[in-house]
């Protein structure tokens, strides 16, 4: 009998797939399997008998991969399981930045007691009108599970797409969506894009990659969207770019003490993969990966061994 410990709430849609060979336990030290979403495992004393860890999500920066690898414990993740949820929020982020929906809604709420609010709105609405995304160019850094979906959806909305991915070639990129312009130099993407969205993991090479030098190569008034990782963007450099108007809007899913005070930043509370559907998909995939590994030894989506 394998004992499964959940460090976070894991969707019942996944847990109900556990066979009679598995049982849930409230004790981490008794666990053969750990299922985790956002809990930080780096300082945890994992049990000697732990056989597998599964992350119900794609990112694994909250898991000590090397330490577990040294003990022969595989870590699995669920790439693509939450991709649609993030894609939809990226599209929403572009629309929120193009049309000042948040500002317009705040104005209506502030004037809720005005008996003539309808007439007043007609006079006030110009300050919130904004523009359209159709016909604009979207640069996508990273054409993995999420980036591909964003490209397809944005293209369907009439946007021109420029894509960059160091692990892909032009032939593969052409299969994503008709008309996608694939570039091998990020500078070409920066120069061409009205909107830029980033979808890459946090590594030593990508941390802080969106800095003053990168921003300086972008179009004036660019909108930058970060639904990938907080640390990809240099916060002081982004704040300066927003202050100067070089970046017109910064849309991010990662609140921190710096970003929440930035002018013209739209900051969301890490909603990207938080839909019920995404949580179900991630849990189902994680449970199946663990059960498959313990039954057959096959390591599907193992990130550390």
mmCIF file of C-alpha atoms in Angstrom:
data_model
loop_
_atom_site.group_PDB
_atom_site.id
_atom_site.type_symbol
_atom_site.label_atom_id
_atom_site.label_comp_id
_atom_site.label_asym_id
_atom_site.label_seq_id
_atom_site.Cartn_x
_atom_site.Cartn_y
_atom_site.Cartn_z
ATOM 1 C CA UNK A 1 0.000 0.000 0.000
ATOM 2 C CA UNK A 2 1.446 3.355 -1.085
ATOM 3 C CA UNK A 3 0.731 6.352 1.112
ATOM 4 C CA UNK A 4 0.114 9.703 -0.595
ATOM 5 C CA UNK A 5 0.577 13.059 1.146
ATOM 6 C CA UNK A 6 -0.774 16.286 -0.389
ATOM 7 C CA UNK A 7 1.210 19.398 0.522
ATOM 8 C CA UNK A 8 -1.505 21.563 -1.070
ATOM 9 C CA UNK A 9 -5.138 21.047 -1.914
ATOM 10 C CA UNK A 10 -5.184 18.683 -4.872
ATOM 11 C CA UNK A 11 -8.251 18.362 -7.073
ATOM 12 C CA UNK A 12 -10.547 15.472 -6.222
ATOM 13 C CA UNK A 13 -10.698 14.703 -9.942
ATOM 14 C CA UNK A 14 -7.125 13.529 -9.632
ATOM 15 C CA UNK A 15 -7.267 11.928 -6.201
ATOM 16 C CA UNK A 16 -10.255 9.795 -7.116
ATOM 17 C CA UNK A 17 -8.092 8.048 -9.721
ATOM 18 C CA UNK A 18 -5.905 6.522 -7.011
ATOM 19 C CA UNK A 19 -6.448 2.783 -6.991
ATOM 20 C CA UNK A 20 -6.874 0.520 -3.986
ATOM 21 C CA UNK A 21 -3.082 0.270 -3.823
ATOM 22 C CA UNK A 22 -2.981 3.864 -2.561
ATOM 23 C CA UNK A 23 -4.242 5.713 0.485
ATOM 24 C CA UNK A 24 -4.017 9.333 1.578
ATOM 25 C CA UNK A 25 -2.060 10.260 4.684
ATOM 26 C CA UNK A 26 -1.848 13.482 6.678
ATOM 27 C CA UNK A 27 1.715 12.653 7.690
ATOM 28 C CA UNK A 28 4.549 13.742 5.429
ATOM 29 C CA UNK A 29 6.955 11.408 7.207
ATOM 30 C CA UNK A 30 4.807 8.386 6.339
ATOM 31 C CA UNK A 31 4.498 9.292 2.677
ATOM 32 C CA UNK A 32 5.647 7.225 -0.265
ATOM 33 C CA UNK A 33 4.341 9.872 -2.671
ATOM 34 C CA UNK A 34 4.063 13.643 -2.344
ATOM 35 C CA UNK A 35 1.670 15.678 -4.466
ATOM 36 C CA UNK A 36 2.398 19.410 -4.455
ATOM 37 C CA UNK A 37 1.344 22.631 -6.132
ATOM 38 C CA UNK A 38 2.941 25.772 -4.673
ATOM 39 C CA UNK A 39 4.304 24.632 -1.290
ATOM 40 C CA UNK A 40 8.042 25.273 -0.888
ATOM 41 C CA UNK A 41 9.831 21.963 -0.362
ATOM 42 C CA UNK A 42 13.391 23.268 -0.222
ATOM 43 C CA UNK A 43 13.652 23.290 3.565
ATOM 44 C CA UNK A 44 11.477 20.237 4.201
ATOM 45 C CA UNK A 45 12.855 17.023 5.653
ATOM 46 C CA UNK A 46 11.420 14.503 3.248
ATOM 47 C CA UNK A 47 10.993 10.959 4.546
ATOM 48 C CA UNK A 48 13.522 8.203 3.879
ATOM 49 C CA UNK A 49 10.868 6.083 2.202
ATOM 50 C CA UNK A 50 9.740 8.719 -0.292
ATOM 51 C CA UNK A 51 9.503 7.215 -3.766
ATOM 52 C CA UNK A 52 8.161 10.035 -5.947
ATOM 53 C CA UNK A 53 7.096 13.690 -6.022
ATOM 54 C CA UNK A 54 4.566 15.037 -8.502
ATOM 55 C CA UNK A 55 3.993 18.737 -9.086
ATOM 56 C CA UNK A 56 0.451 19.547 -10.220
ATOM 57 C CA UNK A 57 1.711 22.265 -12.531
ATOM 58 C CA UNK A 58 4.619 23.016 -14.831
ATOM 59 C CA UNK A 59 7.079 25.046 -12.755
ATOM 60 C CA UNK A 60 9.279 23.164 -10.291
ATOM 61 C CA UNK A 61 11.295 25.988 -8.702
ATOM 62 C CA UNK A 62 9.638 25.179 -5.351
ATOM 63 C CA UNK A 63 11.129 21.656 -5.343
ATOM 64 C CA UNK A 64 14.770 20.725 -4.534
ATOM 65 C CA UNK A 65 15.350 18.786 -7.746
ATOM 66 C CA UNK A 66 19.032 18.026 -7.272
ATOM 67 C CA UNK A 67 18.690 16.928 -3.662
ATOM 68 C CA UNK A 68 15.914 14.529 -4.590
ATOM 69 C CA UNK A 69 17.822 13.286 -7.636
ATOM 70 C CA UNK A 70 20.799 12.420 -5.442
ATOM 71 C CA UNK A 71 18.461 10.195 -3.457
ATOM 72 C CA UNK A 72 17.012 8.632 -6.582
ATOM 73 C CA UNK A 73 13.599 10.218 -6.083
ATOM 74 C CA UNK A 74 11.978 11.280 -9.372
ATOM 75 C CA UNK A 75 10.076 14.542 -9.633
ATOM 76 C CA UNK A 76 7.285 14.769 -12.186
ATOM 77 C CA UNK A 77 5.502 17.838 -13.510
ATOM 78 C CA UNK A 78 2.470 18.365 -15.719
ATOM 79 C CA UNK A 79 3.490 20.471 -18.740
ATOM 80 C CA UNK A 80 0.588 21.722 -20.791
ATOM 81 C CA UNK A 81 -2.119 20.740 -18.325
ATOM 82 C CA UNK A 82 -2.778 24.354 -17.379
ATOM 83 C CA UNK A 83 -1.756 25.912 -20.701
ATOM 84 C CA UNK A 84 -5.248 26.893 -21.791
ATOM 85 C CA UNK A 85 -5.965 28.689 -18.521
ATOM 86 C CA UNK A 86 -2.794 30.762 -18.829
ATOM 87 C CA UNK A 87 -3.453 31.447 -22.512
ATOM 88 C CA UNK A 88 -6.897 32.866 -21.751
ATOM 89 C CA UNK A 89 -5.459 35.168 -19.087
ATOM 90 C CA UNK A 90 -2.762 36.411 -21.464
ATOM 91 C CA UNK A 91 -5.456 37.346 -23.984
ATOM 92 C CA UNK A 92 -7.427 39.027 -21.188
ATOM 93 C CA UNK A 93 -4.283 40.899 -20.148
ATOM 94 C CA UNK A 94 -3.828 42.285 -23.643
ATOM 95 C CA UNK A 95 -7.430 43.450 -23.748
ATOM 96 C CA UNK A 96 -7.164 45.039 -20.298
ATOM 97 C CA UNK A 97 -4.095 46.950 -21.430
ATOM 98 C CA UNK A 98 -5.516 47.963 -24.809
ATOM 99 C CA UNK A 99 -8.796 49.302 -23.416
ATOM 100 C CA UNK A 100 -8.725 50.874 -19.971
ATOM 101 C CA UNK A 101 -11.422 48.527 -18.700
ATOM 102 C CA UNK A 102 -10.136 48.659 -15.126
ATOM 103 C CA UNK A 103 -10.063 52.457 -15.089
ATOM 104 C CA UNK A 104 -13.495 52.691 -16.677
ATOM 105 C CA UNK A 105 -15.013 50.313 -14.169
ATOM 106 C CA UNK A 106 -13.411 52.215 -11.281
ATOM 107 C CA UNK A 107 -14.913 55.468 -12.628
ATOM 108 C CA UNK A 108 -18.401 53.937 -12.774
ATOM 109 C CA UNK A 109 -18.087 52.608 -9.217
ATOM 110 C CA UNK A 110 -16.891 56.007 -7.983
ATOM 111 C CA UNK A 111 -19.932 57.682 -9.576
ATOM 112 C CA UNK A 112 -22.475 55.099 -8.491
ATOM 113 C CA UNK A 113 -24.536 57.662 -6.522
ATOM 114 C CA UNK A 114 -24.874 60.066 -9.449
ATOM 115 C CA UNK A 115 -28.458 60.007 -10.757
ATOM 116 C CA UNK A 116 -27.121 61.143 -14.116
ATOM 117 C CA UNK A 117 -24.305 58.622 -14.254
ATOM 118 C CA UNK A 118 -25.299 57.532 -17.756
ATOM 119 C CA UNK A 119 -24.926 61.027 -19.207
ATOM 120 C CA UNK A 120 -21.767 61.646 -17.220
ATOM 121 C CA UNK A 121 -20.315 58.411 -18.558
ATOM 122 C CA UNK A 122 -20.745 59.601 -22.124
ATOM 123 C CA UNK A 123 -18.537 62.583 -21.329
ATOM 124 C CA UNK A 124 -15.984 60.610 -19.325
ATOM 125 C CA UNK A 125 -15.586 57.560 -21.537
ATOM 126 C CA UNK A 126 -12.994 59.038 -23.900
ATOM 127 C CA UNK A 127 -10.305 58.831 -21.235
ATOM 128 C CA UNK A 128 -10.823 55.055 -21.026
ATOM 129 C CA UNK A 129 -11.406 54.264 -24.718
ATOM 130 C CA UNK A 130 -7.974 52.927 -25.709
ATOM 131 C CA UNK A 131 -7.370 51.042 -28.954
ATOM 132 C CA UNK A 132 -7.807 47.642 -30.549
ATOM 133 C CA UNK A 133 -5.427 44.683 -30.682
ATOM 134 C CA UNK A 134 -6.486 43.626 -34.178
ATOM 135 C CA UNK A 135 -3.760 44.558 -36.620
ATOM 136 C CA UNK A 136 -1.128 44.919 -33.893
ATOM 137 C CA UNK A 137 1.959 42.720 -33.633
ATOM 138 C CA UNK A 138 2.405 40.312 -30.732
ATOM 139 C CA UNK A 139 5.878 39.025 -29.931
ATOM 140 C CA UNK A 140 5.950 35.685 -28.115
ATOM 141 C CA UNK A 141 9.119 34.683 -26.286
ATOM 142 C CA UNK A 142 8.910 30.915 -25.852
ATOM 143 C CA UNK A 143 6.752 28.753 -28.112
ATOM 144 C CA UNK A 144 6.047 25.868 -25.758
ATOM 145 C CA UNK A 145 2.642 24.623 -24.632
ATOM 146 C CA UNK A 146 1.406 28.070 -23.593
ATOM 147 C CA UNK A 147 3.173 30.137 -26.243
ATOM 148 C CA UNK A 148 1.702 28.021 -29.031
ATOM 149 C CA UNK A 149 -1.831 28.477 -27.724
ATOM 150 C CA UNK A 150 -1.336 32.218 -27.313
ATOM 151 C CA UNK A 151 -0.072 32.449 -30.900
ATOM 152 C CA UNK A 152 -3.094 30.612 -32.266
ATOM 153 C CA UNK A 153 -5.610 32.624 -30.229
ATOM 154 C CA UNK A 154 -4.001 36.006 -30.948
ATOM 155 C CA UNK A 155 -3.798 35.211 -34.649
ATOM 156 C CA UNK A 156 -7.505 34.359 -34.646
ATOM 157 C CA UNK A 157 -8.123 37.835 -33.175
ATOM 158 C CA UNK A 158 -6.351 39.421 -36.119
ATOM 159 C CA UNK A 159 -2.907 40.018 -34.647
ATOM 160 C CA UNK A 160 0.387 39.512 -36.469
ATOM 161 C CA UNK A 161 2.656 37.088 -34.617
ATOM 162 C CA UNK A 162 6.419 37.121 -34.165
ATOM 163 C CA UNK A 163 7.851 34.133 -32.304
ATOM 164 C CA UNK A 164 11.190 33.326 -30.704
ATOM 165 C CA UNK A 165 12.304 30.049 -29.158
ATOM 166 C CA UNK A 166 15.936 28.873 -28.992
ATOM 167 C CA UNK A 167 14.764 25.253 -28.857
ATOM 168 C CA UNK A 168 12.719 25.444 -32.043
ATOM 169 C CA UNK A 169 13.422 26.032 -35.717
ATOM 170 C CA UNK A 170 11.463 27.866 -38.396
ATOM 171 C CA UNK A 171 10.037 24.655 -39.841
ATOM 172 C CA UNK A 172 8.503 23.645 -36.509
ATOM 173 C CA UNK A 173 7.300 27.193 -35.829
ATOM 174 C CA UNK A 174 5.439 27.299 -39.129
ATOM 175 C CA UNK A 175 3.239 24.455 -37.903
ATOM 176 C CA UNK A 176 1.913 26.517 -34.978
ATOM 177 C CA UNK A 177 -0.160 29.016 -36.910
ATOM 178 C CA UNK A 178 -0.211 30.296 -40.454
ATOM 179 C CA UNK A 179 1.744 33.501 -40.957
ATOM 180 C CA UNK A 180 3.844 33.292 -37.797
ATOM 181 C CA UNK A 181 7.170 35.053 -38.336
ATOM 182 C CA UNK A 182 9.899 33.104 -36.590
ATOM 183 C CA UNK A 183 13.065 34.950 -35.544
ATOM 184 C CA UNK A 184 16.323 33.628 -34.169
ATOM 185 C CA UNK A 185 17.400 36.959 -32.672
ATOM 186 C CA UNK A 186 15.382 38.417 -29.792
ATOM 187 C CA UNK A 187 16.281 41.921 -30.931
ATOM 188 C CA UNK A 188 14.184 41.358 -34.061
ATOM 189 C CA UNK A 189 11.193 40.471 -31.898
ATOM 190 C CA UNK A 190 11.690 43.489 -29.644
ATOM 191 C CA UNK A 191 11.844 45.865 -32.605
ATOM 192 C CA UNK A 192 8.732 44.479 -34.319
ATOM 193 C CA UNK A 193 6.249 44.068 -31.454
ATOM 194 C CA UNK A 194 3.495 46.272 -30.082
ATOM 195 C CA UNK A 195 2.820 43.644 -27.398
ATOM 196 C CA UNK A 196 5.305 41.151 -25.953
ATOM 197 C CA UNK A 197 4.467 38.120 -23.834
ATOM 198 C CA UNK A 198 7.072 35.846 -22.258
ATOM 199 C CA UNK A 199 6.716 32.099 -21.629
ATOM 200 C CA UNK A 200 10.040 30.641 -20.516
ATOM 201 C CA UNK A 201 11.253 28.874 -17.357
ATOM 202 C CA UNK A 202 13.308 30.610 -14.699
ATOM 203 C CA UNK A 203 16.935 29.573 -15.195
ATOM 204 C CA UNK A 204 20.312 31.174 -14.640
ATOM 205 C CA UNK A 205 20.130 32.333 -18.271
ATOM 206 C CA UNK A 206 16.625 33.837 -18.118
ATOM 207 C CA UNK A 207 16.533 35.507 -14.699
ATOM 208 C CA UNK A 208 16.393 39.262 -15.199
ATOM 209 C CA UNK A 209 16.540 38.941 -18.987
ATOM 210 C CA UNK A 210 13.956 41.714 -19.378
ATOM 211 C CA UNK A 211 16.227 44.524 -18.217
ATOM 212 C CA UNK A 212 17.024 48.066 -19.318
ATOM 213 C CA UNK A 213 19.062 46.828 -22.271
ATOM 214 C CA UNK A 214 16.256 44.601 -23.552
ATOM 215 C CA UNK A 215 13.580 47.226 -22.937
ATOM 216 C CA UNK A 216 15.654 49.813 -24.765
ATOM 217 C CA UNK A 217 15.373 47.739 -27.947
ATOM 218 C CA UNK A 218 11.577 47.594 -27.768
ATOM 219 C CA UNK A 219 9.149 49.934 -29.484
ATOM 220 C CA UNK A 220 8.128 53.051 -27.619
ATOM 221 C CA UNK A 221 4.820 52.425 -25.853
ATOM 222 C CA UNK A 222 5.144 48.638 -25.916
ATOM 223 C CA UNK A 223 2.918 46.543 -23.647
ATOM 224 C CA UNK A 224 4.790 43.783 -21.807
ATOM 225 C CA UNK A 225 3.002 40.771 -20.318
ATOM 226 C CA UNK A 226 4.555 38.385 -17.804
ATOM 227 C CA UNK A 227 2.486 35.342 -16.902
ATOM 228 C CA UNK A 228 5.524 33.096 -16.712
ATOM 229 C CA UNK A 229 7.891 33.812 -13.802
ATOM 230 C CA UNK A 230 8.339 36.828 -11.542
ATOM 231 C CA UNK A 231 12.146 36.804 -11.735
ATOM 232 C CA UNK A 232 12.339 37.102 -15.530
ATOM 233 C CA UNK A 233 11.808 40.868 -15.291
ATOM 234 C CA UNK A 234 14.201 43.313 -13.633
ATOM 235 C CA UNK A 235 11.758 45.279 -11.485
ATOM 236 C CA UNK A 236 13.720 48.559 -11.122
ATOM 237 C CA UNK A 237 14.313 48.668 -14.880
ATOM 238 C CA UNK A 238 10.652 47.991 -15.635
ATOM 239 C CA UNK A 239 9.551 50.659 -13.145
ATOM 240 C CA UNK A 240 11.823 53.197 -14.859
ATOM 241 C CA UNK A 241 10.471 52.224 -18.282
ATOM 242 C CA UNK A 242 6.886 52.659 -17.108
ATOM 243 C CA UNK A 243 7.739 56.008 -15.546
ATOM 244 C CA UNK A 244 9.248 57.270 -18.791
ATOM 245 C CA UNK A 245 6.511 55.834 -20.995
ATOM 246 C CA UNK A 246 8.879 53.555 -22.896
ATOM 247 C CA UNK A 247 6.607 50.722 -21.695
ATOM 248 C CA UNK A 248 2.988 51.859 -21.683
ATOM 249 C CA UNK A 249 1.664 48.942 -19.646
ATOM 250 C CA UNK A 250 3.180 46.098 -17.674
ATOM 251 C CA UNK A 251 0.743 43.251 -17.090
ATOM 252 C CA UNK A 252 1.984 40.670 -14.612
ATOM 253 C CA UNK A 253 0.551 37.782 -12.631
ATOM 254 C CA UNK A 254 3.114 38.175 -9.846
ATOM 255 C CA UNK A 255 2.522 40.649 -7.055
ATOM 256 C CA UNK A 256 5.493 41.814 -5.003
ATOM 257 C CA UNK A 257 6.200 44.993 -3.007
ATOM 258 C CA UNK A 258 7.921 46.605 -5.984
ATOM 259 C CA UNK A 259 5.572 45.805 -8.831
ATOM 260 C CA UNK A 260 2.355 46.743 -7.044
ATOM 261 C CA UNK A 261 3.612 50.344 -6.777
ATOM 262 C CA UNK A 262 4.614 50.684 -10.426
ATOM 263 C CA UNK A 263 2.718 53.269 -12.488
ATOM 264 C CA UNK A 264 0.630 51.783 -15.313
ATOM 265 C CA UNK A 265 1.127 48.225 -14.088
ATOM 266 C CA UNK A 266 -1.782 45.799 -14.075
ATOM 267 C CA UNK A 267 -0.957 43.295 -11.347
ATOM 268 C CA UNK A 268 -2.963 40.109 -10.842
ATOM 269 C CA UNK A 269 -2.764 37.724 -7.860
ATOM 270 C CA UNK A 270 -1.215 34.723 -9.657
ATOM 271 C CA UNK A 271 -4.429 33.686 -11.376
ATOM 272 C CA UNK A 272 -2.844 32.097 -14.437
ATOM 273 C CA UNK A 273 -3.284 28.414 -13.665
ATOM 274 C CA UNK A 274 -5.934 28.748 -10.978
ATOM 275 C CA UNK A 275 -9.050 27.755 -12.885
ATOM 276 C CA UNK A 276 -10.975 24.723 -11.710
ATOM 277 C CA UNK A 277 -10.383 23.099 -15.078
ATOM 278 C CA UNK A 278 -6.616 23.621 -14.915
ATOM 279 C CA UNK A 279 -6.404 22.276 -11.372
ATOM 280 C CA UNK A 280 -8.364 19.193 -12.439
ATOM 281 C CA UNK A 281 -6.127 18.631 -15.466
ATOM 282 C CA UNK A 282 -2.922 19.017 -13.459
ATOM 283 C CA UNK A 283 -4.075 16.678 -10.694
ATOM 284 C CA UNK A 284 -5.200 14.006 -13.134
ATOM 285 C CA UNK A 285 -1.893 14.125 -14.982
ATOM 286 C CA UNK A 286 0.210 14.107 -11.805
ATOM 287 C CA UNK A 287 -1.610 11.124 -10.299
ATOM 288 C CA UNK A 288 -1.382 9.139 -13.523
ATOM 289 C CA UNK A 289 2.343 9.862 -13.841
ATOM 290 C CA UNK A 290 3.060 8.643 -10.307
ATOM 291 C CA UNK A 291 0.945 5.500 -10.596
ATOM 292 C CA UNK A 292 2.500 4.674 -13.958
ATOM 293 C CA UNK A 293 5.993 5.098 -12.546
ATOM 294 C CA UNK A 294 5.359 2.942 -9.465
ATOM 295 C CA UNK A 295 3.725 0.250 -11.591
ATOM 296 C CA UNK A 296 6.145 0.152 -14.522
ATOM 297 C CA UNK A 297 9.189 2.281 -13.676
ATOM 298 C CA UNK A 298 8.475 4.548 -16.638
ATOM 299 C CA UNK A 299 9.336 8.202 -16.008
ATOM 300 C CA UNK A 300 6.949 10.358 -18.063
ATOM 301 C CA UNK A 301 7.600 14.104 -17.569
ATOM 302 C CA UNK A 302 10.319 13.434 -15.006
ATOM 303 C CA UNK A 303 12.401 16.603 -14.582
ATOM 304 C CA UNK A 304 15.322 15.511 -12.417
ATOM 305 C CA UNK A 305 16.392 11.964 -13.371
#
